[in-house]
Coordinates of C-alpha atoms in Angstrom, one line a residue:
M1 CA 0.0 0.0 0.0
P2 CA 1.5 3.4 -0.9
I3 CA 2.2 5.8 1.9
Y4 CA -0.5 8.5 1.7
V5 CA 0.4 10.1 5.0
Q6 CA 3.9 10.3 6.5
H7 CA 3.9 10.2 10.3
E8 CA 7.2 11.1 11.9
V9 CA 8.1 12.0 15.4
I10 CA 11.0 14.4 16.1
V11 CA 12.5 14.1 19.6
K12 CA 14.8 16.0 21.9
I13 CA 13.6 19.5 21.0
P14 CA 14.2 21.8 24.0
D15 CA 11.8 24.4 22.7
V16 CA 9.0 23.0 20.6
F17 CA 8.2 26.5 19.3
N18 CA 11.7 27.0 17.9
G19 CA 11.2 26.7 14.1
E20 CA 15.0 26.7 13.2
A21 CA 15.6 23.8 15.7
I22 CA 12.8 21.8 14.1
W23 CA 13.8 22.5 10.5
Q24 CA 17.5 21.8 10.4
A25 CA 20.4 21.2 12.9
P26 CA 23.3 23.6 12.8
G27 CA 26.7 22.6 11.5
L28 CA 27.8 19.9 9.1
A29 CA 27.7 16.8 11.2
L30 CA 25.5 15.1 8.7
F31 CA 26.1 11.5 9.9
A32 CA 25.7 12.2 13.6
R33 CA 22.6 14.3 13.6
R34 CA 19.1 13.0 13.9
P35 CA 16.7 13.7 11.0
L36 CA 14.7 16.9 11.3
L37 CA 11.8 18.3 9.3
R38 CA 13.9 19.4 6.3
D39 CA 15.5 16.0 6.0
L40 CA 12.1 14.2 6.3
L41 CA 10.7 16.3 3.4
E42 CA 13.8 15.8 1.3
R43 CA 13.7 12.0 1.8
S44 CA 10.0 11.7 0.9
P45 CA 9.4 13.9 -2.2
R46 CA 6.0 14.3 -3.8
E47 CA 7.3 13.4 -7.2
Q48 CA 10.7 12.4 -8.5
R49 CA 12.5 11.4 -11.8
G50 CA 15.0 8.7 -11.1
R51 CA 16.6 9.7 -7.8
A52 CA 16.1 13.4 -8.3
A53 CA 13.1 15.1 -6.6
T54 CA 11.0 17.2 -9.0
R55 CA 8.3 18.3 -6.6
C56 CA 8.0 18.4 -2.8
F57 CA 5.1 18.3 -0.3
S58 CA 3.9 21.7 0.7
H59 CA 1.2 21.1 3.4
V60 CA 2.5 20.1 6.8
T61 CA 0.7 19.5 10.1
L62 CA 2.7 19.9 13.3
L63 CA 1.5 18.2 16.5
L64 CA 2.9 19.5 19.7
P65 CA 2.4 18.4 23.4
Q66 CA -1.0 19.6 24.4
E67 CA 0.2 21.2 27.6
E68 CA 2.7 23.4 25.6
V69 CA -0.1 24.5 23.2
D70 CA -2.4 25.3 26.1
D71 CA 0.2 27.4 27.9
D72 CA 0.8 29.3 24.7
Y73 CA -2.9 30.0 24.3
H74 CA -3.2 31.1 27.9
L75 CA -0.2 33.4 28.0
S76 CA 0.0 34.8 24.5
R77 CA -3.3 33.9 22.8
G78 CA -1.4 31.4 20.6
A79 CA 1.2 33.9 19.3
R80 CA 4.1 31.4 19.6
A81 CA 2.2 28.8 17.5
R82 CA 1.5 31.4 14.8
D83 CA 5.2 32.5 14.8
L84 CA 6.2 28.8 14.5
A85 CA 4.0 28.3 11.4
Q86 CA 5.3 31.5 9.8
T87 CA 8.9 30.6 10.5
L88 CA 8.6 27.1 9.0
T89 CA 6.7 28.4 6.0
A90 CA 9.6 30.9 5.2
L91 CA 12.2 28.2 5.6
H92 CA 10.2 25.8 3.5
Q93 CA 9.9 28.3 0.7
K94 CA 13.6 29.3 0.9
D95 CA 15.0 25.7 0.7
F96 CA 12.5 24.1 -1.6
G97 CA 11.3 27.0 -3.7
D98 CA 12.4 25.3 -7.0
L99 CA 10.3 22.2 -6.1
L100 CA 7.1 24.0 -5.2
G101 CA 5.8 25.2 -8.6
A102 CA 2.4 26.9 -8.1
D103 CA 1.8 25.1 -4.7
Q104 CA 1.4 27.2 -1.6
V105 CA 3.2 26.3 1.5
R106 CA 0.9 25.9 4.5
Y107 CA 1.6 24.9 8.1
D108 CA -0.8 24.1 10.9
V109 CA 0.1 23.7 14.6
V110 CA -2.2 21.7 16.9
G111 CA -1.9 20.0 20.2
T112 CA -2.1 16.3 21.2
E113 CA -2.0 14.4 24.5
A114 CA -0.1 11.6 22.8
L115 CA 3.3 13.4 22.9
G116 CA 5.6 14.0 25.8
A117 CA 7.9 16.9 26.6
G118 CA 10.3 17.8 23.7
Q119 CA 8.5 15.7 21.1
I120 CA 6.9 16.9 17.9
E121 CA 5.0 14.8 15.4
V122 CA 4.8 15.9 11.7
K123 CA 2.3 14.8 9.1
F124 CA 2.6 15.4 5.4
G125 CA 1.9 13.4 2.2
H126 CA -0.6 13.0 -0.6
A127 CA -3.6 12.8 1.8
V128 CA -2.6 15.8 4.0
Y129 CA -4.3 19.0 3.0
L130 CA -4.6 22.4 4.7
P131 CA -7.3 24.7 3.3
A132 CA -6.7 28.3 2.2
P133 CA -8.0 31.0 4.5
E134 CA -11.1 31.7 2.5
E135 CA -11.7 28.2 1.0
K136 CA -15.2 26.9 1.6
I137 CA -16.1 23.4 2.6
L138 CA -17.2 21.1 -0.3
Y139 CA -18.3 18.1 1.7
H140 CA -18.7 17.0 5.3
V141 CA -17.7 13.4 6.2
S142 CA -19.4 11.7 9.1
A143 CA -19.4 8.2 10.5
S144 CA -21.9 6.0 12.2
R145 CA -22.1 2.4 13.5
D146 CA -26.0 2.2 13.3
S147 CA -27.1 5.0 11.0
A148 CA -28.8 6.8 14.0
V149 CA -26.0 8.6 15.7
W150 CA -23.5 10.3 13.3
Q151 CA -20.2 11.7 14.4
P152 CA -18.3 14.3 12.4
V153 CA -15.1 13.1 10.9
C154 CA -13.6 15.8 8.7
P155 CA -14.4 18.4 6.1
I156 CA -13.3 18.1 2.4
Y157 CA -12.3 21.2 0.5
P158 CA -12.5 21.8 -3.3
G159 CA -8.7 21.7 -3.7
Q160 CA -8.3 18.6 -1.6
R161 CA -7.7 15.5 -3.8
L162 CA -7.3 12.7 -1.2
A163 CA -8.2 12.0 2.5
L164 CA -7.2 8.9 4.4
I165 CA -9.6 8.0 7.2
G166 CA -8.9 5.3 9.8
A167 CA -8.0 4.5 13.4
A168 CA -6.3 6.9 15.8
G169 CA -2.6 5.9 16.2
G170 CA -2.6 4.3 12.7
H171 CA -1.2 5.4 9.4
A172 CA -4.4 7.4 8.4
G173 CA -4.5 11.2 8.3
V174 CA -7.9 11.5 9.9
A175 CA -9.0 9.5 12.9
V176 CA -12.5 8.1 13.4
A177 CA -13.7 7.5 17.0
G178 CA -14.6 3.9 17.5
W179 CA -13.0 2.8 14.2
P180 CA -13.8 -1.0 14.1
F181 CA -11.3 -2.4 11.6
G182 CA -7.9 -2.2 13.2
L183 CA -4.8 0.0 12.7
D184 CA -3.8 -1.4 9.3
A185 CA -7.2 -0.6 7.6
A186 CA -8.2 2.8 6.2
A187 CA -10.7 4.4 3.9
L188 CA -9.4 6.4 1.0
L189 CA -11.6 9.3 -0.1
I190 CA -11.0 10.6 -3.7
N191 CA -12.3 14.0 -4.6
D192 CA -12.2 15.1 -8.2
G193 CA -14.0 18.3 -7.6
P194 CA -17.7 19.5 -7.4
D195 CA -18.5 18.2 -10.9
A196 CA -17.7 14.6 -10.1
P197 CA -19.1 12.5 -7.2
P198 CA -16.6 11.6 -4.5
Q199 CA -15.3 8.0 -4.4
L200 CA -14.5 5.8 -1.4
Q201 CA -12.2 2.8 -1.5
M202 CA -11.0 0.6 1.4
R203 CA -7.4 -0.4 2.0
P204 CA -6.5 -3.2 1.9
K205 CA -9.0 -3.7 -0.9
D206 CA -9.5 -7.5 -0.6
A207 CA -10.3 -7.3 3.1
F208 CA -13.5 -5.3 2.9
D209 CA -16.8 -4.8 1.1
C210 CA -17.5 -1.1 0.5
A211 CA -20.8 -0.3 -1.3
F212 CA -22.6 3.0 -1.7
D213 CA -26.3 3.0 -0.8
P214 CA -27.9 5.6 -3.0
K215 CA -31.3 5.4 -1.2
N216 CA -29.8 6.4 2.1
G217 CA -26.8 8.4 0.8
Y218 CA -23.9 6.7 2.6
Y219 CA -21.3 4.0 2.1
T220 CA -21.6 0.7 4.0
I221 CA -18.2 -0.9 4.9
K222 CA -18.0 -4.5 6.2
T223 CA -15.0 -6.6 6.9
R224 CA -14.3 -9.9 5.1
R225 CA -11.8 -11.0 7.7
A226 CA -12.7 -14.1 9.6
D227 CA -11.6 -12.5 12.9
G228 CA -13.5 -9.3 12.2
G229 CA -16.9 -10.5 13.5
N230 CA -19.8 -8.3 12.4
A231 CA -17.7 -5.1 12.2
R232 CA -19.5 -2.5 10.1
L233 CA -19.1 1.2 9.6
L234 CA -21.2 3.7 7.7
L235 CA -19.6 6.8 6.1
K236 CA -21.6 9.7 4.7
I237 CA -20.1 12.3 2.4
A238 CA -22.6 15.2 2.1
P239 CA -22.4 18.8 1.0
P240 CA -22.8 21.5 3.7
G241 CA -26.4 21.8 4.7
G242 CA -27.3 18.4 3.2
A243 CA -29.0 17.2 6.4
G244 CA -31.4 19.9 7.2
A245 CA -32.1 20.9 10.8
A246 CA -35.4 20.1 12.4
G247 CA -38.0 22.8 12.0
V248 CA -39.6 24.8 14.7
A249 CA -42.8 23.2 15.9
P250 CA -46.0 25.2 15.9
S251 CA -47.7 26.0 19.2
P252 CA -51.0 24.2 19.1
R253 CA -53.6 24.1 21.8
P254 CA -52.5 21.9 24.8
A255 CA -54.6 19.0 26.0
V256 CA -55.3 17.6 29.5
W257 CA -56.0 14.1 30.8
Q258 CA -59.7 13.4 31.0
S259 CA -60.0 11.3 34.1
R260 CA -63.1 9.2 34.5
P261 CA -64.6 7.6 37.6
G262 CA -63.2 4.2 38.3
A263 CA -60.6 4.5 35.5
R264 CA -57.1 3.2 36.1
V265 CA -54.0 2.9 34.1
A266 CA -53.8 -0.5 32.4
D267 CA -50.7 -2.4 33.4
D268 CA -51.2 -5.5 31.2
P269 CA -48.3 -6.2 28.8
T270 CA -48.7 -5.4 25.1
A271 CA -50.7 -8.1 23.4
L272 CA -49.0 -10.3 20.9
P273 CA -49.8 -10.0 17.2
A274 CA -52.6 -12.3 15.9
S275 CA -50.0 -14.4 14.1
H276 CA -48.4 -15.3 17.5
R277 CA -51.6 -16.4 19.2
P278 CA -52.1 -20.1 20.0
R279 CA -54.2 -21.8 17.3
P280 CA -57.3 -23.8 18.4
P281 CA -57.1 -27.6 17.6
E282 CA -58.4 -28.5 14.2
G283 CA -61.7 -30.4 14.0
D284 CA -63.3 -32.4 11.3
A285 CA -65.2 -29.5 9.8
T286 CA -65.2 -28.8 6.1
Y287 CA -63.9 -25.3 5.1
A288 CA -65.3 -23.1 2.3
P289 CA -63.4 -20.2 0.7
V290 CA -64.3 -16.8 2.1
A291 CA -63.1 -13.3 1.5
R292 CA -60.2 -12.4 3.7
Q293 CA -59.9 -9.0 5.3
S294 CA -57.2 -7.8 7.6
V295 CA -55.8 -4.7 9.3
S296 CA -52.1 -4.1 9.8
L297 CA -50.1 -1.7 11.9
V298 CA -47.6 -0.3 9.4
A299 CA -46.3 2.8 11.3
L300 CA -46.5 4.9 14.4
A301 CA -47.5 8.6 14.2
L302 CA -45.3 10.3 16.7
P303 CA -47.4 13.0 18.4
R304 CA -46.3 16.6 19.3
L305 CA -46.1 16.4 23.1
S306 CA -46.4 20.1 23.3
R307 CA -50.1 19.7 22.7
Y308 CA -50.3 17.5 25.9
R309 CA -48.1 19.7 28.1
D310 CA -50.8 19.9 30.8
T311 CA -50.8 16.1 31.1
G312 CA -47.3 16.1 32.4
A313 CA -46.1 14.0 29.5
S314 CA -42.3 14.7 29.1
A315 CA -41.1 12.1 26.6
L316 CA -42.3 9.3 24.4
D317 CA -39.7 6.5 23.8
I318 CA -40.0 3.9 21.1
P319 CA -37.3 1.1 21.5
F320 CA -36.6 -1.6 18.9
D321 CA -34.6 -4.8 19.3
R322 CA -32.1 -6.2 16.7
A323 CA -34.9 -7.8 14.7
L324 CA -36.4 -4.2 14.6
A325 CA -39.5 -5.3 16.5
L326 CA -40.9 -3.0 19.2
S327 CA -39.4 -4.3 22.4
D328 CA -38.9 -3.5 26.1
A329 CA -35.5 -5.2 26.2
P330 CA -33.0 -3.4 28.4
D331 CA -30.5 -3.1 25.5
P332 CA -32.4 -2.0 22.4
A333 CA -30.6 -1.8 19.0
I334 CA -32.1 1.7 18.5
S335 CA -34.7 3.9 20.1
F336 CA -36.6 7.0 18.9
S337 CA -38.0 9.6 21.2
V338 CA -40.1 12.8 21.2
N339 CA -39.7 15.3 24.0
R340 CA -42.1 17.9 25.3
A341 CA -40.4 20.5 23.0
D342 CA -41.4 18.2 20.0
E343 CA -37.8 17.4 19.3
L344 CA -37.0 14.0 17.7
H345 CA -33.9 12.0 18.9
A346 CA -32.4 8.7 18.0
H347 CA -30.6 6.7 20.7
S348 CA -28.2 3.7 20.4
K349 CA -25.0 2.4 22.0
A350 CA -23.2 5.1 20.1
G351 CA -25.1 7.9 22.0
R352 CA -28.0 10.2 21.4
Q353 CA -28.5 12.6 18.4
R354 CA -31.1 15.0 17.2
I355 CA -32.8 13.9 14.0
S356 CA -35.4 15.2 11.6
A357 CA -37.8 13.6 9.0
P358 CA -37.5 12.3 6.3
A359 CA -34.7 9.9 7.2
S360 CA -33.8 6.2 7.1
F361 CA -32.0 4.2 9.7
T362 CA -30.3 0.8 9.3
P363 CA -29.0 -0.3 12.8
V364 CA -28.7 -3.8 11.5
D365 CA -28.0 -5.2 8.0
A366 CA -30.8 -5.9 5.5
R367 CA -33.4 -4.0 7.6
A368 CA -34.3 -0.4 7.8
I369 CA -36.7 1.9 9.7
R370 CA -38.0 4.9 7.7
L371 CA -39.0 8.2 9.3
L372 CA -41.4 10.2 7.1
A373 CA -42.4 13.8 7.5
P374 CA -46.1 14.3 8.1
A375 CA -48.3 16.0 5.5
P376 CA -48.8 19.8 6.2
E377 CA -52.4 19.0 7.2
M378 CA -51.1 16.7 10.0
Q379 CA -48.2 18.7 11.2
E380 CA -50.2 20.4 13.9
R381 CA -50.6 17.1 15.7
Y382 CA -47.6 14.9 14.6
C383 CA -43.8 15.3 14.4
A384 CA -43.1 12.3 12.1
I385 CA -44.4 9.0 10.8
L386 CA -42.2 6.1 12.0
C387 CA -42.6 3.2 9.6
L388 CA -42.3 -0.3 11.2
A389 CA -39.9 -2.9 9.8
Q390 CA -42.4 -5.5 11.0
A391 CA -46.1 -4.8 10.5
P392 CA -48.3 -7.0 12.8
S393 CA -51.7 -7.7 11.4
A394 CA -55.0 -9.0 12.6
P395 CA -57.9 -10.7 10.7
V396 CA -61.2 -8.9 10.4
A397 CA -64.6 -10.6 9.9
G398 CA -66.6 -9.3 7.0
G399 CA -70.0 -7.8 7.5
A400 CA -69.5 -7.0 11.2
R401 CA -69.3 -3.4 12.5
L402 CA -66.4 -3.2 14.9
V403 CA -65.0 -0.4 17.0
F404 CA -61.3 0.7 17.4
G405 CA -60.2 2.6 20.5
R406 CA -58.7 2.4 23.9
N407 CA -61.7 0.6 25.4
A408 CA -62.5 -1.5 22.3
P409 CA -61.3 -5.2 22.1
A410 CA -61.2 -5.1 18.3
L411 CA -57.6 -4.9 17.0
A412 CA -56.3 -4.7 20.6
A413 CA -53.2 -6.7 19.4
L414 CA -52.2 -3.8 17.2
R415 CA -52.2 -1.2 19.9
L416 CA -48.6 -1.8 20.7
L417 CA -48.2 1.4 22.7
D418 CA -50.9 0.4 25.2
S419 CA -48.4 0.3 28.1
P420 CA -47.0 2.8 30.6
R421 CA -43.4 1.9 29.7
F422 CA -43.3 4.1 26.6
L423 CA -44.5 7.3 28.1
R424 CA -42.5 9.3 30.7
R425 CA -44.1 12.0 32.9
E426 CA -42.6 15.0 34.7
G427 CA -41.5 14.5 38.3
G428 CA -41.3 10.7 37.9
A429 CA -45.1 10.3 38.1
D430 CA -46.6 7.0 37.3
G431 CA -46.8 6.4 33.6
A432 CA -50.0 6.2 31.6
S433 CA -50.7 4.3 28.4
A434 CA -49.3 6.2 25.4
D435 CA -52.7 5.4 23.8
R436 CA -54.1 8.3 25.8
I437 CA -52.0 10.7 23.6
G438 CA -54.6 11.3 20.9
L439 CA -56.7 8.1 20.9
S440 CA -60.3 8.2 22.3
R441 CA -61.9 5.4 24.2
N442 CA -64.1 4.7 21.1
A443 CA -62.3 6.4 18.2
F444 CA -64.0 5.0 15.0
S445 CA -66.0 2.1 13.7
F446 CA -65.1 0.0 10.7
E447 CA -66.9 -2.5 8.6
A448 CA -65.3 -4.7 6.0
G449 CA -67.0 -5.2 2.6
P450 CA -66.1 -6.4 -0.9
Q451 CA -65.1 -2.9 -2.0
G452 CA -63.2 -1.9 1.0
F453 CA -64.1 -0.6 4.5
K454 CA -66.7 1.8 5.8
I455 CA -65.2 4.1 8.5
G456 CA -67.4 5.9 11.0
R457 CA -66.0 8.7 13.3
L458 CA -67.4 8.1 16.8
A459 CA -65.7 10.6 19.1
P460 CA -66.1 14.3 18.1
T461 CA -62.6 15.1 19.3
Q462 CA -60.9 12.2 17.5
A463 CA -58.7 13.3 14.6
L464 CA -58.7 10.8 11.7
Y465 CA -56.6 11.0 8.5
H466 CA -56.9 9.0 5.3
L467 CA -53.6 8.1 3.6
D468 CA -53.2 6.2 0.3
E469 CA -51.1 3.1 -0.4
Q470 CA -47.8 5.2 -0.3
L471 CA -48.8 6.9 2.9
Q472 CA -49.6 10.1 1.1
F473 CA -52.2 12.4 2.6
V474 CA -55.7 12.1 1.0
A475 CA -58.2 13.7 3.5
A476 CA -59.1 14.4 7.1
L477 CA -62.3 12.7 8.2
E478 CA -64.6 15.3 9.6
D479 CA -68.1 14.2 8.9
A480 CA -69.4 12.1 11.8
E481 CA -72.8 11.3 10.1
A482 CA -72.1 9.5 6.9
P483 CA -69.7 6.4 6.7
Y484 CA -66.4 7.2 5.0
P485 CA -65.3 4.7 2.2
L486 CA -61.7 3.6 2.6
P487 CA -60.3 1.7 -0.5
P488 CA -58.4 -1.5 0.0
G489 CA -54.7 -1.0 0.8
H490 CA -55.2 2.5 2.1
H491 CA -54.4 3.8 5.6
L492 CA -56.1 5.4 8.5
V493 CA -54.3 7.4 11.2
A494 CA -55.9 7.5 14.6
G495 CA -53.9 8.7 17.6
P496 CA -50.4 7.2 17.4
Y497 CA -51.4 4.4 15.0
V498 CA -51.2 4.2 11.2
L499 CA -53.4 1.2 10.2
R500 CA -53.6 -0.3 6.7
F501 CA -57.0 -1.9 5.8
D502 CA -56.7 -4.8 3.3
V503 CA -59.3 -6.8 1.5

């Protein structure tokens, strides 16, 4: 593998801010002196013809002991570091002027805890680039282990051709926190300018799979090494402002708990989907074909908790296990939450990060969770639509008029949030079922027929929304008198539930 970044440590420098002492030793004791910065640059030219150098590297990063850099900042606002960069720039131009061409000499001085007193580390090479003072960022590179929490890695500038990304302490030029592939592995980013898409290649090539996911806009890197386990890293290369900030939520009317005599918070666990229920023993009856109707829970509509501020609701947490099923396991693969300021966050082992819709998350391979932005007509009530990777369903008998709501037995297996464990309240108060956020006791009626379903709005305060097959907004159900026809495969949003009705 070519050396893209030269890492060299210069030792025994009494004053680490003395540019002349770092550049070249005095006198002509060529065989006795240790190599200094001028020697290192001379021995590793950027280009050469035969043994003669034709071009030298012009961008150099100096790493000094952090304590020395801190003292310089405290005592002189970093004046000694600036003087050091200027001195080395002048020496570099003087001694290598005929090998620079049109290249500008640039030095950067930073601190590191990895060096002791009298030590200096220098970095230069094909993948070391220092931007011009007014040069704007072309791309931001960020990394994630689960697609939920993204950590910034480095910026990429228009004039920067290469960047080598890897582990701290390795041969890379940019370190990634939590790099999972070892010191010998690195990701090489190739930038051919704003008119060409950036490329990413892994080194060594035969040890990794590196594929770009155009749907999600990031590279997925997985190891092929037998001892690498399930090591995986996601790298995103995006232009500035590519991931928009979450918008400011409107200030709708708050709601209050409506306590009823004799009512108590249900503490029963969430019912299992119909497909998991024990089947009755088969008899000797003869079966005739009938029309099959079913209702599936395909998504959760995350409410704006600011509407329910007077209830004491402070956060709604939705955890998923590694199968991306809703779970109360103590160590979820990923969780999504809404706080009382209507801010969305994703949580994982990597930490907690603010997110916005639309977005897609792949905490495990081959499965994804989508986060959709609600239609403008629904934004007063909802922050986002969280699509489920697993959609539980329940059969529906044709010709019968059934009721869906907090107190209705129909489709109870689909009310996955009917538990106090998902909703947190201020002051540590006992939780209440998250169903109470926007879902009435008797929300709507539905009746299956050959042409679809007839929907009846039962509670005057219950908001109901009709979405098509692609979860696009169609209408808000406001008429409580006439049944509303819902075509097969379309969706109905009631409270936190997005239900698909199939015939």
